Amino acid sequence: MAEQFDVVVLGGGPGGYASALYGASAGLNIAIVEEARIGGTCLHRGCIPAKELLQTAEVLRTVRTAKEFGVDAGQPTVDLATSLARKQTVVDRLTKGLEGLLKGRKVTVYPGTGTVVDAAARLVRVSDGTEITATSLIIATGSAPRSIPGFDFDGERILSSDHVLTMDQVPGRVAIIGGGAIGCEFASYLADVGSEVTVLEALPSILPGVDKQVADVVARAFKKRRITVETGISVTGYDRGEALTLHAHRGDETGDLEVDAIVVSVGRRPRSENIGLEASGVTIDERGFIAVDDHMRTSVPGVYAVGDVVPTPALAHVGFAEAIVAIKTILGEPVVPIDYDRVPWGIYCHPEVSFTGLTEQAAIDRGYDVEVSAHRFMGNGRALIIGESDGMVKIVAERGTGVILGVHIAGPWATELIGEGYLAVNWEATAADLGALIHPHPTLGELFGESALALTGRSLHG
Ligand code: NAI
């Protein structure tokens, strides 16, 4: 006899555990099936460990520039073993916290791999043979690093993001294939800890999808930091010897690059295979994502999907938001669908990048009459005080109404600053609304006020 719940969740990452926590707090009886530890990619192979290692890089930069502040801390050296141990302590603490929360809310966690036996009956089998049924099934099986032909991961010299996060030696020369979010974070990290880094990006610029002016700030900063960025590149393969000889071309021009390690960061693939969905009636698109509507409903009634396994931004906080939408739908409550255009993004390279809403180009492409205002950190007191004056806050607004369509930041603590931008974009605030707010002085956030005021045709320091 199968065990019976209100909701069974397949996968215990941000989409899955948020479904369980939110659902349980609404009184639902919930089961999660998870094959590893609770926390998923975000906690074990993504956001948290990556940002922890990037913090090691930040401390290094601080010590390296300490003399400018009158502090002689000597020449810093890096001990990755200690850095990895600290990372693990943070991960373990957060994992234990999550396990405690789930237990406290009486969520039943089934360790093992879950397979959908009958989607229409929401019947799931765990690898130990246990069968579970529920009124609703939420699939939250996440994603895994994508490779490219000829570059199969070996975990030693051909690395995915998973491998970089457990690397205890700094490689001498590294090629990073793909200059997106992960590629730029790792380029920044590896350059700080001492690798010679080359980023090989297929498109004309790194960070495609990021506002051009903001992505250019990172490209220029990388150049200053001696991170080589090659764009418009196709990699074709590599030869293994003492070193790796990577073969690439840009149009007709071919070239080789000798490196000690290759990191492949060309995106992630959804984990929708081998979980019993093939003959389930759940529609999967041509890229392997589970198709859902704006209530996270799949093509089979009672079956929902959230997080990286659906074709929406692969971000933990999007998984959280989708979990809430799925649970509210299950509860029959009204739902405000997620506006994916406005999702806040954060990329933790140095300088950091964050954005929400439309880029200048996307707003133009959608037919808006656009006006923009960009203010640089070099005119900001706090930025000069902390010695981080590279970058800008850029606001994209509709001319005439002043409605803020997008906010784009490169620079210090950009990922912490974006909250205000998100509030403005999501609230459909105008530049005048934002310009009228008091921004404490001296703070980095003052640039919001300056940029918004400038859009009203008047300004203070701008
Ligand atoms: P991505 O989609 O951000 O970037 C992949 C990059 O690889 C693109 O620039 C693309 O043009 C390039 N590319 C694709 N095929 C290539 C090839 N054969 N040769 C050279 N370049 C090629 O994917 P990424 O960086 O792997 O990250 C995956 C996802 O993880 C992101 O989309 C994001 O959702 C999430 N993520 C979020 C972070 C954050 O919020 N801080 C940080 C890291 C990842």
Coordinates of C-alpha atoms in Angstrom, one line a residue, residues 109-344:
V109 CA 12.0 13.3 3.7
Y110 CA 12.5 10.0 1.7
P111 CA 16.2 9.5 1.0
G112 CA 16.7 7.9 -2.5
T113 CA 16.0 8.5 -6.1
G114 CA 12.4 9.0 -7.0
T115 CA 10.7 7.8 -10.2
V116 CA 7.3 8.7 -11.4
V117 CA 5.4 5.4 -11.9
D118 CA 2.0 6.9 -12.8
A119 CA 1.8 10.6 -13.3
A120 CA -2.0 10.7 -13.6
A121 CA -2.2 8.9 -10.2
R122 CA 0.7 10.9 -8.8
L123 CA 2.4 7.7 -7.8
V124 CA 6.1 7.9 -7.1
R125 CA 8.5 5.0 -6.3
V126 CA 11.7 5.6 -4.2
S127 CA 14.8 3.6 -5.1
D128 CA 14.4 1.5 -1.9
G129 CA 11.0 0.4 -3.2
T130 CA 8.8 2.6 -1.1
E131 CA 5.7 3.9 -3.0
I132 CA 4.1 7.2 -2.3
T133 CA 0.9 8.8 -3.7
A134 CA -0.4 12.3 -3.3
T135 CA -3.1 14.5 -4.5
S136 CA -0.5 16.7 -6.2
L137 CA 3.0 16.0 -7.5
I138 CA 5.7 18.7 -7.8
I139 CA 8.7 17.9 -10.0
A140 CA 11.7 19.9 -8.9
T141 CA 14.6 17.7 -10.2
G142 CA 16.8 20.7 -11.2
S143 CA 19.6 20.9 -13.7
A144 CA 23.2 19.7 -14.3
P145 CA 26.2 21.3 -16.1
R146 CA 26.0 20.9 -19.8
S147 CA 29.0 19.8 -21.8
I148 CA 29.9 20.2 -25.4
P149 CA 30.9 17.5 -27.9
G150 CA 34.6 16.5 -27.5
F151 CA 34.8 18.0 -24.0
D152 CA 33.5 15.3 -21.7
F153 CA 34.1 16.2 -18.1
D154 CA 36.8 14.0 -16.4
G155 CA 36.9 16.0 -13.2
E156 CA 40.7 16.4 -13.4
R157 CA 41.5 18.6 -16.3
I158 CA 38.2 19.0 -18.1
L159 CA 36.0 20.5 -15.5
S160 CA 32.4 21.5 -14.9
S161 CA 31.4 24.0 -12.2
D162 CA 30.9 21.1 -9.8
H163 CA 34.6 20.3 -10.1
V164 CA 35.9 23.9 -9.8
L165 CA 34.0 24.2 -6.5
T166 CA 36.0 21.3 -5.0
M167 CA 39.4 22.1 -6.5
D168 CA 42.1 22.1 -3.9
Q169 CA 45.0 23.2 -6.1
V170 CA 45.1 26.4 -8.2
P171 CA 45.7 25.5 -11.8
G172 CA 48.4 27.5 -13.6
R173 CA 46.7 28.2 -16.9
V174 CA 42.9 27.8 -17.4
A175 CA 40.7 28.1 -20.4
I176 CA 37.1 28.8 -19.6
I177 CA 34.7 27.9 -22.4
G178 CA 31.6 30.2 -22.1
G179 CA 31.6 33.7 -20.7
G180 CA 28.2 33.7 -19.1
A181 CA 27.3 33.9 -15.4
I182 CA 29.4 30.9 -14.3
G183 CA 32.3 31.6 -16.7
C184 CA 32.7 35.2 -15.4
E185 CA 32.4 34.2 -11.8
F186 CA 35.1 31.5 -12.2
A187 CA 37.3 33.7 -14.3
S188 CA 37.2 36.3 -11.6
Y189 CA 37.8 33.8 -8.8
L190 CA 40.6 31.9 -10.6
A191 CA 42.4 35.1 -11.6
D192 CA 42.3 36.3 -8.0
V193 CA 43.7 33.1 -6.6
G194 CA 46.6 33.1 -9.1
S195 CA 45.6 31.3 -12.4
E196 CA 46.3 32.7 -15.8
V197 CA 42.8 32.8 -17.2
T198 CA 41.5 32.9 -20.8
V199 CA 37.7 33.1 -21.4
L200 CA 36.5 31.8 -24.8
E201 CA 33.1 33.0 -25.6
A202 CA 31.2 32.0 -28.8
L203 CA 29.1 35.3 -29.0
P204 CA 30.5 38.8 -29.8
S205 CA 30.7 39.7 -26.1
I206 CA 30.8 38.1 -22.7
L207 CA 27.7 38.2 -20.5
P208 CA 25.2 38.0 -23.3
G209 CA 21.8 39.1 -22.0
V210 CA 23.3 41.7 -19.7
D211 CA 22.9 45.3 -20.7
K212 CA 25.8 46.1 -23.1
Q213 CA 27.1 49.1 -21.2
V214 CA 27.2 47.1 -17.9
A215 CA 28.8 44.0 -19.6
D216 CA 31.5 46.3 -21.0
V217 CA 32.4 47.4 -17.5
V218 CA 33.2 43.8 -16.7
A219 CA 35.1 43.2 -20.0
R220 CA 37.3 46.3 -19.3
A221 CA 37.9 45.3 -15.7
F222 CA 38.8 41.8 -16.7
K223 CA 41.3 43.2 -19.2
K224 CA 42.9 45.4 -16.4
R225 CA 43.1 42.3 -14.3
R226 CA 44.9 40.4 -17.1
I227 CA 42.1 38.0 -17.7
T228 CA 42.1 37.4 -21.5
V229 CA 38.7 37.4 -23.1
E230 CA 38.4 36.0 -26.7
T231 CA 35.0 36.4 -28.3
G232 CA 33.4 35.0 -31.4
I233 CA 35.3 31.8 -30.7
S234 CA 34.4 28.2 -31.7
V235 CA 36.3 25.5 -29.8
T236 CA 36.8 22.3 -31.8
G237 CA 38.7 20.0 -29.5
Y238 CA 41.9 19.5 -27.6
D239 CA 45.0 17.3 -27.4
R240 CA 46.2 15.8 -24.2
G241 CA 49.9 15.9 -23.3
E242 CA 51.7 17.3 -20.4
A243 CA 49.5 20.3 -21.1
L244 CA 46.2 20.5 -22.9
T245 CA 46.3 22.0 -26.3
L246 CA 43.0 23.5 -27.1
H247 CA 42.0 24.1 -30.7
A248 CA 39.7 27.0 -31.6
H249 CA 38.8 29.2 -34.5
R250 CA 37.3 32.6 -35.1
G251 CA 35.9 32.6 -38.6
D252 CA 38.7 31.4 -40.9
E253 CA 41.4 32.2 -38.3
T254 CA 42.5 29.1 -36.3
G255 CA 44.6 29.0 -33.2
D256 CA 45.8 26.8 -30.3
L257 CA 46.0 27.6 -26.6
E258 CA 48.1 25.6 -24.1
V259 CA 46.5 25.3 -20.7
D260 CA 46.5 23.1 -17.6
A261 CA 42.7 22.9 -17.2
I262 CA 39.6 23.6 -19.2
V263 CA 36.4 24.7 -17.5
V264 CA 33.2 24.2 -19.5
S265 CA 30.5 26.7 -18.5
V266 CA 28.1 26.8 -21.5
G267 CA 24.9 26.5 -19.6
R268 CA 23.0 23.9 -17.7
R269 CA 20.6 21.1 -18.8
P270 CA 17.4 20.2 -17.1
R271 CA 17.2 16.9 -15.3
S272 CA 14.0 15.6 -16.7
E273 CA 15.3 12.2 -18.0
N274 CA 15.3 8.9 -16.1
I275 CA 12.6 10.0 -13.7
G276 CA 9.8 8.1 -15.4
L277 CA 8.4 11.0 -17.5
E278 CA 9.0 9.4 -20.9
A279 CA 5.5 7.8 -21.2
S280 CA 3.8 9.8 -18.4
G281 CA 2.0 12.3 -20.6
V282 CA 4.0 15.2 -19.1
T283 CA 5.1 17.4 -22.0
I284 CA 8.8 17.9 -22.3
D285 CA 10.1 20.4 -24.8
E286 CA 12.8 19.8 -27.4
R287 CA 15.5 21.0 -25.0
G288 CA 14.4 18.7 -22.2
F289 CA 12.5 21.2 -20.1
I290 CA 9.2 20.3 -18.6
A291 CA 6.5 22.6 -20.1
V292 CA 4.4 24.5 -17.6
D293 CA 1.8 27.2 -17.7
D294 CA 2.0 30.4 -15.6
H295 CA 0.6 28.4 -12.6
M296 CA 3.4 25.8 -12.9
R297 CA 1.0 23.2 -14.1
T298 CA 2.3 20.6 -16.4
S299 CA 0.2 18.9 -19.1
V300 CA -1.0 16.3 -16.6
P301 CA -3.6 17.5 -14.1
G302 CA -2.3 17.4 -10.5
V303 CA 1.4 17.4 -11.7
Y304 CA 3.4 20.6 -11.3
A305 CA 7.1 21.5 -12.1
V306 CA 9.3 24.2 -10.6
G307 CA 12.9 25.4 -10.6
D308 CA 15.7 24.6 -13.1
V309 CA 13.7 21.8 -14.7
V310 CA 11.3 24.3 -16.3
P311 CA 12.4 26.8 -19.0
T312 CA 12.6 29.9 -16.8
P313 CA 15.8 31.6 -15.4
A314 CA 17.8 29.0 -13.6
L315 CA 18.0 30.9 -10.3
A316 CA 17.4 29.7 -6.8
H317 CA 15.1 32.7 -6.0
V318 CA 13.0 31.9 -9.2
G319 CA 12.7 28.4 -7.8
F320 CA 11.4 29.8 -4.5
A321 CA 8.9 32.0 -6.3
E322 CA 7.7 29.2 -8.5
A323 CA 7.3 26.9 -5.4
I324 CA 4.9 29.5 -3.9
V325 CA 2.9 29.8 -7.1
A326 CA 2.6 25.9 -7.3
I327 CA 1.5 25.6 -3.7
K328 CA -1.0 28.5 -4.0
T329 CA -2.4 26.8 -7.1
I330 CA -2.7 23.5 -5.3
L331 CA -4.5 25.3 -2.4
G332 CA -6.9 26.9 -5.0
E333 CA -5.8 30.4 -4.0
P334 CA -5.4 33.3 -6.4
V335 CA -2.0 33.5 -8.0
V336 CA -0.1 36.4 -9.5
P337 CA 2.0 34.9 -12.2
I338 CA 5.7 35.6 -12.1
D339 CA 6.9 38.3 -14.4
Y340 CA 10.1 36.7 -15.6
D341 CA 11.3 39.9 -17.4
R342 CA 11.6 41.6 -14.0
V343 CA 13.5 38.8 -12.1
P344 CA 16.5 40.2 -10.4

